[in-house]
PDB file of C-alpha atoms in Angstrom:
ATOM      1  CA  MET A   6     -74.008  65.925 -98.966  1.00 71.00           C
ATOM      2  CA  SER A   7     -71.213  64.964-101.358  1.00 96.00           C
ATOM      3  CA  LEU A   8     -67.784  66.440-100.560  1.00 98.00           C
ATOM      4  CA  ALA A   9     -64.668  67.205-102.621  1.00 98.00           C
ATOM      5  CA  PHE A  10     -61.311  68.327-101.254  1.00 98.00           C
ATOM      6  CA  LEU A  11     -59.533  71.012-103.306  1.00 98.00           C
ATOM      7  CA  PHE A  12     -55.807  71.774-103.185  1.00 98.00           C
ATOM      8  CA  PRO A  13     -54.438  75.242-104.067  1.00 98.00           C
ATOM      9  CA  GLY A  14     -51.719  76.098-106.549  1.00 95.00           C
ATOM     10  CA  GLN A  15     -48.911  78.601-106.814  1.00 92.00           C
ATOM     11  CA  GLY A  16     -49.771  82.127-105.757  1.00 89.00           C
ATOM     12  CA  SER A  17     -51.435  81.053-102.488  1.00 92.00           C
ATOM     13  CA  GLN A  18     -48.124  81.012-100.606  1.00 94.00           C
ATOM     14  CA  ALA A  19     -47.475  83.516 -97.806  1.00 95.00           C
ATOM     15  CA  VAL A  20     -44.856  83.808 -95.080  1.00 97.00           C
ATOM     16  CA  GLY A  21     -46.253  82.231 -91.928  1.00 97.00           C
ATOM     17  CA  MET A  22     -48.460  79.701 -93.708  1.00 97.00           C
ATOM     18  CA  GLY A  23     -48.902  76.536 -91.700  1.00 97.00           C
ATOM     19  CA  SER A  24     -47.297  77.984 -88.564  1.00 97.00           C
ATOM     20  CA  ASP A  25     -50.449  77.855 -86.450  1.00 97.00           C
ATOM     21  CA  LEU A  26     -51.098  74.284 -87.596  1.00 97.00           C
ATOM     22  CA  ALA A  27     -47.582  73.268 -86.595  1.00 97.00           C
ATOM     23  CA  GLU A  28     -47.968  74.911 -83.182  1.00 97.00           C
ATOM     24  CA  ALA A  29     -51.307  73.234 -82.542  1.00 98.00           C
ATOM     25  CA  PHE A  30     -50.959  69.743 -84.007  1.00 98.00           C
ATOM     26  CA  ALA A  31     -48.223  67.081 -83.984  1.00 98.00           C
ATOM     27  CA  PRO A  32     -49.371  65.545 -87.315  1.00 98.00           C
ATOM     28  CA  ALA A  33     -48.749  68.888 -89.054  1.00 98.00           C
ATOM     29  CA  ARG A  34     -45.271  69.132 -87.519  1.00 98.00           C
ATOM     30  CA  GLU A  35     -44.546  65.593 -88.741  1.00 98.00           C
ATOM     31  CA  VAL A  36     -45.426  66.527 -92.328  1.00 98.00           C
ATOM     32  CA  PHE A  37     -43.179  69.596 -92.271  1.00 98.00           C
ATOM     33  CA  GLN A  38     -40.322  67.508 -90.851  1.00 98.00           C
ATOM     34  CA  GLU A  39     -40.817  64.842 -93.546  1.00 98.00           C
ATOM     35  CA  VAL A  40     -40.628  67.481 -96.280  1.00 98.00           C
ATOM     36  CA  ASP A  41     -37.540  69.106 -94.745  1.00 98.00           C
ATOM     37  CA  GLU A  42     -35.780  65.731 -94.564  1.00 98.00           C
ATOM     38  CA  ALA A  43     -36.791  64.742 -98.097  1.00 98.00           C
ATOM     39  CA  LEU A  44     -35.387  67.975 -99.528  1.00 98.00           C
ATOM     40  CA  GLY A  45     -32.373  68.301 -97.223  1.00 98.00           C
ATOM     41  CA  GLN A  46     -33.571  71.867 -96.669  1.00 98.00           C
ATOM     42  CA  ASN A  47     -35.168  73.722 -93.758  1.00 98.00           C
ATOM     43  CA  LEU A  48     -38.194  74.625 -95.852  1.00 98.00           C
ATOM     44  CA  SER A  49     -40.449  74.825 -92.793  1.00 98.00           C
ATOM     45  CA  ARG A  50     -38.337  77.653 -91.369  1.00 98.00           C
ATOM     46  CA  LEU A  51     -38.552  79.494 -94.709  1.00 98.00           C
ATOM     47  CA  MET A  52     -42.319  79.034 -94.640  1.00 98.00           C
ATOM     48  CA  ARG A  53     -42.521  80.334 -91.094  1.00 97.00           C
ATOM     49  CA  ASP A  54     -40.037  83.223 -91.217  1.00 97.00           C
ATOM     50  CA  GLY A  55     -39.422  84.075 -94.889  1.00 96.00           C
ATOM     51  CA  PRO A  56     -37.962  86.031 -96.557  1.00 97.00           C
ATOM     52  CA  GLU A  57     -40.901  86.273 -98.933  1.00 95.00           C
ATOM     53  CA  ASP A  58     -38.789  86.487-102.093  1.00 93.00           C
ATOM     54  CA  LEU A  59     -37.158  83.128-101.323  1.00 95.00           C
ATOM     55  CA  LEU A  60     -40.466  81.485-100.439  1.00 95.00           C
ATOM     56  CA  THR A  61     -41.969  82.770-103.706  1.00 92.00           C
ATOM     57  CA  LEU A  62     -39.284  81.077-105.818  1.00 92.00           C
ATOM     58  CA  THR A  63     -41.071  78.357-107.765  1.00 93.00           C
ATOM     59  CA  GLU A  64     -38.795  75.587-106.477  1.00 95.00           C
ATOM     60  CA  ASN A  65     -39.664  76.538-102.865  1.00 96.00           C
ATOM     61  CA  ALA A  66     -43.291  77.629-103.248  1.00 95.00           C
ATOM     62  CA  GLN A  67     -44.392  74.371-104.865  1.00 96.00           C
ATOM     63  CA  PRO A  68     -43.228  71.911-102.158  1.00 98.00           C
ATOM     64  CA  ALA A  69     -44.166  74.422 -99.441  1.00 98.00           C
ATOM     65  CA  LEU A  70     -47.767  74.670-100.610  1.00 98.00           C
ATOM     66  CA  MET A  71     -47.982  70.893-100.835  1.00 98.00           C
ATOM     67  CA  ALA A  72     -46.626  70.581 -97.281  1.00 98.00           C
ATOM     68  CA  VAL A  73     -49.341  72.838 -95.873  1.00 98.00           C
ATOM     69  CA  SER A  74     -52.080  71.009 -97.780  1.00 98.00           C
ATOM     70  CA  VAL A  75     -50.919  67.582 -96.603  1.00 98.00           C
ATOM     71  CA  ALA A  76     -50.484  68.916 -93.052  1.00 98.00           C
ATOM     72  CA  VAL A  77     -54.151  69.965 -93.097  1.00 98.00           C
ATOM     73  CA  MET A  78     -55.263  66.565 -94.365  1.00 98.00           C
ATOM     74  CA  ARG A  79     -53.114  64.527 -91.995  1.00 98.00           C
ATOM     75  CA  THR A  80     -54.314  66.625 -89.054  1.00 98.00           C
ATOM     76  CA  LEU A  81     -57.935  66.163 -90.106  1.00 98.00           C
ATOM     77  CA  GLU A  82     -57.437  62.397 -90.187  1.00 98.00           C
ATOM     78  CA  ARG A  83     -55.328  61.923 -87.045  1.00 98.00           C
ATOM     79  CA  GLU A  84     -56.893  64.551 -84.776  1.00 98.00           C
ATOM     80  CA  PHE A  85     -60.488  64.649 -85.989  1.00 97.00           C
ATOM     81  CA  GLY A  86     -61.061  61.269 -87.676  1.00 97.00           C
ATOM     82  CA  VAL A  87     -61.812  62.818 -91.086  1.00 98.00           C
ATOM     83  CA  GLY A  88     -59.851  60.984 -93.783  1.00 97.00           C
ATOM     84  CA  VAL A  89     -59.566  61.813 -97.466  1.00 98.00           C
ATOM     85  CA  ASP A  90     -61.929  58.925 -98.168  1.00 96.00           C
ATOM     86  CA  ARG A  91     -64.758  60.944 -96.601  1.00 97.00           C
ATOM     87  CA  ALA A  92     -64.725  62.851 -99.901  1.00 98.00           C
ATOM     88  CA  ALA A  93     -66.112  61.624-103.201  1.00 98.00           C
ATOM     89  CA  PHE A  94     -63.282  63.308-105.155  1.00 98.00           C
ATOM     90  CA  VAL A  95     -60.065  65.293-104.850  1.00 98.00           C
ATOM     91  CA  ALA A  96     -58.772  67.939-107.268  1.00 98.00           C
ATOM     92  CA  GLY A  97     -55.805  70.304-107.243  1.00 98.00           C
ATOM     93  CA  HIS A  98     -54.963  73.413-109.240  1.00 98.00           C
ATOM     94  CA  SER A  99     -51.713  72.820-111.174  1.00 97.00           C
ATOM     95  CA  LEU A 100     -49.114  71.881-108.522  1.00 96.00           C
ATOM     96  CA  GLY A 101     -52.106  71.267-106.240  1.00 98.00           C
ATOM     97  CA  GLU A 102     -52.696  68.087-108.206  1.00 98.00           C
ATOM     98  CA  TYR A 103     -49.541  66.704-106.564  1.00 98.00           C
ATOM     99  CA  SER A 104     -50.874  67.776-103.148  1.00 98.00           C
ATOM    100  CA  ALA A 105     -54.137  65.969-103.896  1.00 98.00           C
ATOM    101  CA  LEU A 106     -52.273  62.806-104.866  1.00 98.00           C
ATOM    102  CA  ALA A 107     -50.077  62.927-101.757  1.00 98.00           C
ATOM    103  CA  ALA A 108     -53.117  63.486 -99.549  1.00 98.00           C
ATOM    104  CA  ALA A 109     -54.893  60.574-101.234  1.00 98.00           C
ATOM    105  CA  GLY A 110     -51.949  58.216-100.690  1.00 98.00           C
ATOM    106  CA  ALA A 111     -50.996  57.870-104.364  1.00 98.00           C
ATOM    107  CA  ILE A 112     -47.479  59.326-103.947  1.00 98.00           C
ATOM    108  CA  SER A 113     -45.482  59.448-100.714  1.00 98.00           C
ATOM    109  CA  VAL A 114     -45.004  62.864 -99.120  1.00 98.00           C
ATOM    110  CA  ALA A 115     -41.219  62.602 -99.499  1.00 98.00           C
ATOM    111  CA  ASP A 116     -41.439  61.693-103.190  1.00 98.00           C
ATOM    112  CA  THR A 117     -43.996  64.446-103.795  1.00 98.00           C
ATOM    113  CA  ALA A 118     -41.712  67.029-102.193  1.00 98.00           C
ATOM    114  CA  ARG A 119     -38.775  65.953-104.336  1.00 98.00           C
ATOM    115  CA  LEU A 120     -40.873  65.875-107.511  1.00 98.00           C
ATOM    116  CA  LEU A 121     -42.203  69.378-106.853  1.00 98.00           C
ATOM    117  CA  LYS A 122     -38.745  70.754-106.097  1.00 98.00           C
ATOM    118  CA  LEU A 123     -37.583  69.360-109.453  1.00 98.00           C
ATOM    119  CA  ARG A 124     -40.753  70.606-111.166  1.00 97.00           C
ATOM    120  CA  GLY A 125     -40.094  74.124-109.944  1.00 95.00           C
ATOM    121  CA  GLN A 126     -36.449  74.035-110.993  1.00 97.00           C
ATOM    122  CA  ALA A 127     -37.284  72.509-114.386  1.00 97.00           C
ATOM    123  CA  MET A 128     -39.943  75.130-115.106  1.00 95.00           C
ATOM    124  CA  GLN A 129     -37.480  77.875-114.247  1.00 92.00           C
ATOM    125  CA  ARG A 130     -34.797  76.346-116.487  1.00 95.00           C
ATOM    126  CA  ALA A 131     -37.144  75.889-119.441  1.00 97.00           C
ATOM    127  CA  VAL A 132     -37.420  79.580-120.369  1.00 95.00           C
ATOM    128  CA  PRO A 133     -34.891  82.331-119.510  1.00 92.00           C
ATOM    129  CA  VAL A 134     -36.304  84.995-117.185  1.00 87.00           C
ATOM    130  CA  GLY A 135     -37.905  87.806-119.178  1.00 90.00           C
ATOM    131  CA  GLU A 136     -38.555  85.782-122.343  1.00 95.00           C
ATOM    132  CA  GLY A 137     -41.947  84.499-121.266  1.00 96.00           C
ATOM    133  CA  ALA A 138     -45.015  86.041-119.659  1.00 97.00           C
ATOM    134  CA  MET A 139     -48.479  85.273-118.325  1.00 97.00           C
ATOM    135  CA  ALA A 140     -51.493  87.556-118.135  1.00 97.00           C
ATOM    136  CA  SER A 141     -54.856  87.288-116.435  1.00 97.00           C
ATOM    137  CA  LEU A 142     -57.831  88.354-118.538  1.00 98.00           C
ATOM    138  CA  ILE A 143     -60.556  89.475-116.184  1.00 97.00           C
ATOM    139  CA  GLY A 144     -64.004  91.040-116.230  1.00 96.00           C
ATOM    140  CA  PRO A 145     -67.528  89.976-117.215  1.00 94.00           C
ATOM    141  CA  LYS A 146     -66.590  89.449-120.868  1.00 93.00           C
ATOM    142  CA  SER A 147     -63.495  87.363-120.098  1.00 95.00           C
ATOM    143  CA  ASP A 148     -64.180  83.763-121.003  1.00 96.00           C
ATOM    144  CA  VAL A 149     -62.385  80.987-122.861  1.00 97.00           C
ATOM    145  CA  ALA A 150     -63.630  82.137-126.263  1.00 97.00           C
ATOM    146  CA  LEU A 151     -62.315  85.670-125.714  1.00 98.00           C
ATOM    147  CA  ALA A 152     -59.023  84.356-124.326  1.00 98.00           C
ATOM    148  CA  GLU A 153     -58.556  81.994-127.274  1.00 98.00           C
ATOM    149  CA  ALA A 154     -59.192  84.860-129.697  1.00 98.00           C
ATOM    150  CA  ALA A 155     -56.637  87.009-127.868  1.00 98.00           C
ATOM    151  CA  ALA A 156     -54.102  84.166-127.787  1.00 98.00           C
ATOM    152  CA  ALA A 157     -54.620  83.552-131.507  1.00 98.00           C
ATOM    153  CA  ALA A 158     -53.774  87.199-132.170  1.00 98.00           C
ATOM    154  CA  GLY A 159     -50.654  86.925-130.032  1.00 98.00           C
ATOM    155  CA  SER A 160     -49.597  83.754-131.831  1.00 98.00           C
ATOM    156  CA  ALA A 161     -48.753  85.870-134.880  1.00 98.00           C
ATOM    157  CA  VAL A 162     -45.450  86.756-133.192  1.00 98.00           C
ATOM    158  CA  GLY A 163     -44.782  83.754-130.938  1.00 98.00           C
ATOM    159  CA  VAL A 164     -46.197  81.037-128.697  1.00 98.00           C
ATOM    160  CA  CYS A 165     -49.379  82.149-126.913  1.00 98.00           C
ATOM    161  CA  VAL A 166     -52.089  79.881-125.485  1.00 98.00           C
ATOM    162  CA  VAL A 167     -54.810  79.735-122.859  1.00 98.00           C
ATOM    163  CA  ALA A 168     -53.054  78.375-119.756  1.00 98.00           C
ATOM    164  CA  ASN A 169     -55.670  78.435-116.985  1.00 98.00           C
ATOM    165  CA  ASP A 170     -59.434  78.393-117.462  1.00 98.00           C
ATOM    166  CA  ASN A 171     -60.149  79.342-113.856  1.00 98.00           C
ATOM    167  CA  ASN A 172     -63.713  80.622-113.983  1.00 96.00           C
ATOM    168  CA  GLN A 173     -65.927  82.923-116.023  1.00 94.00           C
ATOM    169  CA  GLY A 174     -64.212  86.305-115.708  1.00 96.00           C
ATOM    170  CA  ASN A 175     -60.747  84.900-114.957  1.00 97.00           C
ATOM    171  CA  VAL A 176     -58.766  83.206-117.733  1.00 98.00           C
ATOM    172  CA  VAL A 177     -54.965  83.204-117.964  1.00 98.00           C
ATOM    173  CA  ILE A 178     -52.862  83.251-121.131  1.00 98.00           C
ATOM    174  CA  SER A 179     -49.205  82.256-121.325  1.00 98.00           C
ATOM    175  CA  GLY A 180     -46.364  82.307-123.830  1.00 98.00           C
ATOM    176  CA  ALA A 181     -43.552  84.383-125.283  1.00 98.00           C
ATOM    177  CA  LYS A 182     -43.438  87.931-123.881  1.00 97.00           C
ATOM    178  CA  ALA A 183     -44.045  89.696-127.212  1.00 98.00           C
ATOM    179  CA  ALA A 184     -46.922  87.355-128.044  1.00 98.00           C
ATOM    180  CA  VAL A 185     -48.589  87.860-124.662  1.00 98.00           C
ATOM    181  CA  ASP A 186     -48.215  91.635-124.994  1.00 98.00           C
ATOM    182  CA  LEU A 187     -49.982  91.494-128.366  1.00 98.00           C
ATOM    183  CA  ALA A 188     -52.669  89.210-126.947  1.00 98.00           C
ATOM    184  CA  ILE A 189     -53.290  91.700-124.132  1.00 98.00           C
ATOM    185  CA  GLU A 190     -53.987  94.432-126.665  1.00 98.00           C
ATOM    186  CA  LYS A 191     -56.442  92.164-128.477  1.00 98.00           C
ATOM    187  CA  ALA A 192     -58.145  91.192-125.207  1.00 98.00           C
ATOM    188  CA  LYS A 193     -58.639  94.854-124.350  1.00 97.00           C
ATOM    189  CA  GLU A 194     -60.165  95.451-127.796  1.00 97.00           C
ATOM    190  CA  LEU A 195     -62.580  92.584-127.086  1.00 97.00           C
ATOM    191  CA  GLY A 196     -63.665  94.106-123.781  1.00 97.00           C
ATOM    192  CA  ALA A 197     -61.561  92.350-121.142  1.00 97.00           C
ATOM    193  CA  ARG A 198     -59.166  93.839-118.626  1.00 97.00           C
ATOM    194  CA  ALA A 199     -55.679  92.316-118.702  1.00 96.00           C
ATOM    195  CA  ILE A 200     -53.064  92.166-115.966  1.00 94.00           C
ATOM    196  CA  LEU A 201     -49.535  90.875-116.457  1.00 95.00           C
ATOM    197  CA  LEU A 202     -48.819  88.341-113.710  1.00 93.00           C
ATOM    198  CA  ASN A 203     -45.712  88.496-111.545  1.00 86.00           C
ATOM    199  CA  VAL A 204     -44.432  85.021-112.443  1.00 87.00           C
ATOM    200  CA  SER A 205     -40.958  83.739-113.150  1.00 83.00           C
ATOM    201  CA  ALA A 206     -41.870  81.643-116.218  1.00 91.00           C
ATOM    202  CA  PRO A 207     -44.720  81.089-118.719  1.00 96.00           C
ATOM    203  CA  PHE A 208     -46.387  78.065-117.134  1.00 97.00           C
ATOM    204  CA  HIS A 209     -48.802  75.699-118.903  1.00 98.00           C
ATOM    205  CA  CYS A 210     -47.743  76.478-122.442  1.00 98.00           C
ATOM    206  CA  PRO A 211     -45.610  74.705-125.098  1.00 98.00           C
ATOM    207  CA  LEU A 212     -42.505  76.673-124.027  1.00 98.00           C
ATOM    208  CA  MET A 213     -42.491  74.433-120.942  1.00 98.00           C
ATOM    209  CA  GLN A 214     -41.727  71.324-123.036  1.00 98.00           C
ATOM    210  CA  PRO A 215     -38.153  71.000-121.640  1.00 98.00           C
ATOM    211  CA  ALA A 216     -39.657  70.917-118.136  1.00 98.00           C
ATOM    212  CA  ALA A 217     -42.234  68.334-119.255  1.00 98.00           C
ATOM    213  CA  ASP A 218     -39.388  66.164-120.553  1.00 98.00           C
ATOM    214  CA  GLU A 219     -37.585  66.401-117.202  1.00 98.00           C
ATOM    215  CA  MET A 220     -40.770  65.512-115.335  1.00 98.00           C
ATOM    216  CA  ALA A 221     -41.459  62.579-117.665  1.00 98.00           C
ATOM    217  CA  GLU A 222     -38.078  61.125-116.746  1.00 98.00           C
ATOM    218  CA  ALA A 223     -38.573  61.730-113.018  1.00 98.00           C
ATOM    219  CA  LEU A 224     -42.139  60.411-112.961  1.00 98.00           C
ATOM    220  CA  ALA A 225     -41.140  57.293-114.898  1.00 98.00           C
ATOM    221  CA  GLY A 226     -39.217  56.175-111.824  1.00 96.00           C
ATOM    222  CA  ALA A 227     -41.746  57.332-109.227  1.00 98.00           C
ATOM    223  CA  VAL A 228     -43.985  54.959-107.296  1.00 98.00           C
ATOM    224  CA  ILE A 229     -47.588  55.947-108.001  1.00 98.00           C
ATOM    225  CA  LEU A 230     -50.446  53.995-106.455  1.00 98.00           C
ATOM    226  CA  ALA A 231     -54.186  54.238-107.013  1.00 98.00           C
ATOM    227  CA  PRO A 232     -55.418  57.167-104.888  1.00 98.00           C
ATOM    228  CA  ARG A 233     -57.813  56.418-102.029  1.00 98.00           C
ATOM    229  CA  THR A 234     -60.232  58.911-103.590  1.00 98.00           C
ATOM    230  CA  PRO A 235     -60.645  59.573-107.345  1.00 98.00           C
ATOM    231  CA  LEU A 236     -58.632  62.488-108.728  1.00 98.00           C
ATOM    232  CA  VAL A 237     -60.336  64.903-111.137  1.00 98.00           C
ATOM    233  CA  ALA A 238     -57.367  65.753-113.351  1.00 98.00           C
ATOM    234  CA  ASN A 239     -56.436  69.205-114.685  1.00 98.00           C
ATOM    235  CA  VAL A 240     -55.903  68.125-118.273  1.00 98.00           C
ATOM    236  CA  THR A 241     -59.103  66.082-118.687  1.00 98.00           C
ATOM    237  CA  ALA A 242     -61.520  67.575-116.115  1.00 98.00           C
ATOM    238  CA  ARG A 243     -62.570  63.965-115.455  1.00 98.00           C
ATOM    239  CA  PRO A 244     -61.912  61.519-112.587  1.00 98.00           C
ATOM    240  CA  THR A 245     -59.360  58.720-112.574  1.00 98.00           C
ATOM    241  CA  LEU A 246     -57.923  56.106-110.224  1.00 98.00           C
ATOM    242  CA  ASP A 247     -55.438  54.727-112.770  1.00 98.00           C
ATOM    243  CA  PRO A 248     -51.796  55.202-111.688  1.00 98.00           C
ATOM    244  CA  GLU A 249     -50.463  55.078-115.257  1.00 98.00           C
ATOM    245  CA  ALA A 250     -53.008  57.631-116.466  1.00 98.00           C
ATOM    246  CA  ILE A 251     -52.038  59.846-113.521  1.00 98.00           C
ATOM    247  CA  ARG A 252     -48.337  59.496-114.390  1.00 98.00           C
ATOM    248  CA  ARG A 253     -49.051  60.532-117.974  1.00 98.00           C
ATOM    249  CA  MET A 254     -51.311  63.436-117.051  1.00 98.00           C
ATOM    250  CA  LEU A 255     -48.792  64.875-114.572  1.00 98.00           C
ATOM    251  CA  VAL A 256     -46.428  65.221-117.530  1.00 98.00           C
ATOM    252  CA  GLU A 257     -49.121  66.641-119.806  1.00 98.00           C
ATOM    253  CA  GLN A 258     -50.176  69.302-117.300  1.00 97.00           C
ATOM    254  CA  VAL A 259     -46.741  70.988-117.435  1.00 98.00           C
ATOM    255  CA  THR A 260     -47.519  72.255-120.946  1.00 98.00           C
ATOM    256  CA  GLY A 261     -51.293  71.736-120.923  1.00 98.00           C
ATOM    257  CA  ARG A 262     -54.249  73.879-119.919  1.00 98.00           C
ATOM    258  CA  VAL A 263     -55.519  73.804-116.343  1.00 98.00           C
ATOM    259  CA  ARG A 264     -59.193  73.090-117.007  1.00 98.00           C
ATOM    260  CA  TRP A 265     -60.352  74.224-113.573  1.00 98.00           C
ATOM    261  CA  ARG A 266     -63.751  75.672-114.493  1.00 98.00           C
ATOM    262  CA  GLU A 267     -64.605  72.476-116.385  1.00 98.00           C
ATOM    263  CA  SER A 268     -63.346  70.335-113.487  1.00 98.00           C
ATOM    264  CA  MET A 269     -65.532  72.188-111.006  1.00 98.00           C
ATOM    265  CA  LEU A 270     -68.556  71.984-113.278  1.00 98.00           C
ATOM    266  CA  TRP A 271     -68.013  68.229-113.702  1.00 98.00           C
ATOM    267  CA  LEU A 272     -67.758  67.796-109.930  1.00 98.00           C
ATOM    268  CA  VAL A 273     -71.072  69.580-109.381  1.00 98.00           C
ATOM    269  CA  GLU A 274     -73.076  68.434-112.403  1.00 97.00           C
ATOM    270  CA  ASP A 275     -71.787  64.874-112.870  1.00 97.00           C
ATOM    271  CA  GLY A 276     -70.063  64.118-109.577  1.00 98.00           C
ATOM    272  CA  GLY A 277     -72.935  65.387-107.439  1.00 98.00           C
ATOM    273  CA  VAL A 278     -70.630  67.466-105.218  1.00 98.00           C
ATOM    274  CA  THR A 279     -72.446  69.997-103.043  1.00 98.00           C
ATOM    275  CA  ARG A 280     -69.587  70.934-100.691  1.00 98.00           C
ATOM    276  CA  PHE A 281     -65.974  71.915-101.342  1.00 98.00           C
ATOM    277  CA  ALA A 282     -63.220  72.084 -98.724  1.00 98.00           C
ATOM    278  CA  GLU A 283     -59.979  73.827 -99.732  1.00 98.00           C
ATOM    279  CA  ALA A 284     -57.124  72.157 -97.861  1.00 98.00           C
ATOM    280  CA  GLY A 285     -54.069  74.390 -97.557  1.00 97.00           C
ATOM    281  CA  ALA A 286     -52.878  77.961 -97.821  1.00 96.00           C
ATOM    282  CA  GLY A 287     -55.212  80.795 -98.776  1.00 95.00           C
ATOM    283  CA  LYS A 288     -58.763  80.706-100.070  1.00 96.00           C
ATOM    284  CA  VAL A 289     -58.389  81.279-103.828  1.00 96.00           C
ATOM    285  CA  LEU A 290     -60.120  78.040-104.820  1.00 98.00           C
ATOM    286  CA  SER A 291     -62.978  78.607-102.373  1.00 97.00           C
ATOM    287  CA  GLY A 292     -63.636  81.925-104.091  1.00 96.00           C
ATOM    288  CA  MET A 293     -63.541  80.293-107.526  1.00 97.00           C
ATOM    289  CA  ALA A 294     -65.900  77.544-106.352  1.00 97.00           C
ATOM    290  CA  LYS A 295     -68.469  80.105-105.236  1.00 96.00           C
ATOM    291  CA  ARG A 296     -68.309  81.838-108.619  1.00 96.00           C
ATOM    292  CA  ILE A 297     -68.518  78.611-110.657  1.00 97.00           C
ATOM    293  CA  ALA A 298     -71.046  76.780-108.472  1.00 96.00           C
ATOM    294  CA  PRO A 299     -72.899  79.381-106.380  1.00 96.00           C
ATOM    295  CA  ASP A 300     -75.283  76.791-104.934  1.00 96.00           C
ATOM    296  CA  ALA A 301     -72.440  74.698-103.502  1.00 97.00           C
ATOM    297  CA  GLU A 302     -70.780  75.371-100.156  1.00 97.00           C
ATOM    298  CA  ALA A 303     -67.044  76.160-100.188  1.00 98.00           C
ATOM    299  CA  VAL A 304     -64.860  76.526 -97.104  1.00 98.00           C
ATOM    300  CA  PRO A 305     -61.105  77.136 -96.746  1.00 98.00           C
ATOM    301  CA  LEU A 306     -59.274  74.948 -94.225  1.00 98.00           C
ATOM    302  CA  ASN A 307     -56.283  76.994 -93.038  1.00 93.00           C
ATOM    303  CA  ALA A 308     -56.342  77.562 -89.292  1.00 95.00           C
ATOM    304  CA  PRO A 309     -56.846  75.072 -86.429  1.00 97.00           C
ATOM    305  CA  ALA A 310     -60.329  76.490 -85.798  1.00 97.00           C
ATOM    306  CA  ASP A 311     -61.254  75.882 -89.456  1.00 97.00           C
ATOM    307  CA  LEU A 312     -60.398  72.197 -89.140  1.00 98.00           C
ATOM    308  CA  GLU A 313     -62.293  71.784 -85.895  1.00 97.00           C
ATOM    309  CA  ALA A 314     -65.403  73.519 -87.233  1.00 97.00           C
ATOM    310  CA  PHE A 315     -65.295  71.521 -90.468  1.00 98.00           C
ATOM    311  CA  ALA A 316     -64.954  68.201 -88.647  1.00 97.00           C
ATOM    312  CA  ARG A 317     -67.905  69.083 -86.378  1.00 97.00           C
ATOM    313  CA  SER A 318     -70.024  69.928 -89.413  1.00 96.00           C
ATOM    314  CA  LEU A 319     -69.701  66.485 -91.017  1.00 94.00           C
TER     315      LEU A 319
END
């Protein structure tokens, strides 16, 4: 049985995430302390106690989600003897790619926390609040072709692109507010439902270029090693162990499409993966995995009991 670890992205955060791990396991507490020290911020208290609006801020949500994911992985390794190298591949959704790289030893936890804090701040700075938007196109007819047609219609009045190809029935568009509004109307004409997302900026579109430039500068000075397990990257939907390719693709993914459906299909069809374990907050990626690859097993690893059961099952 071939295994891949998945790492969730923004939107999976919730007040209280990671608290039971920290209470149960010293390795989880160590990760949260490392992140707090790296940021000079009591992020672990914000994760535990809220308030929710502060935790949801991009600059806090991104390092917080990474902290929970790495806490899961470090606990699995130290307490249950299950290291990241038990998996054939790792993959993370958007910011989750950083979590995957930290878990696989490619970037230190402290550096990852600082990079994600900057990434969140840079994304927020790139586009003034209210000028950009994202929308999820959902329903049986919602696929990449429909989303691209809707985005093309929106592009008549501004930037509008497909941002996240999550799975059949769930594709996200992103861009200037007026363009996304127009794209929503087109998507509805084509038979999809459309929901404006409650996000602070239009992620994964060309409007994020200022943030990509900031990340290029920051990543140029970051130490990136070959991961212990190959990373299936968002922008290529293919595996890599090359630190310089990873450095480049982390910049590209700020403005580029998250090719999640393609990544999952590659993992199953070419990578031979039959089991997915979602390390971190929530279970969004486990749900996507079951829709994309219904014959594969997908389990979320959130609570102490999840980790124990998963380790016993290997």
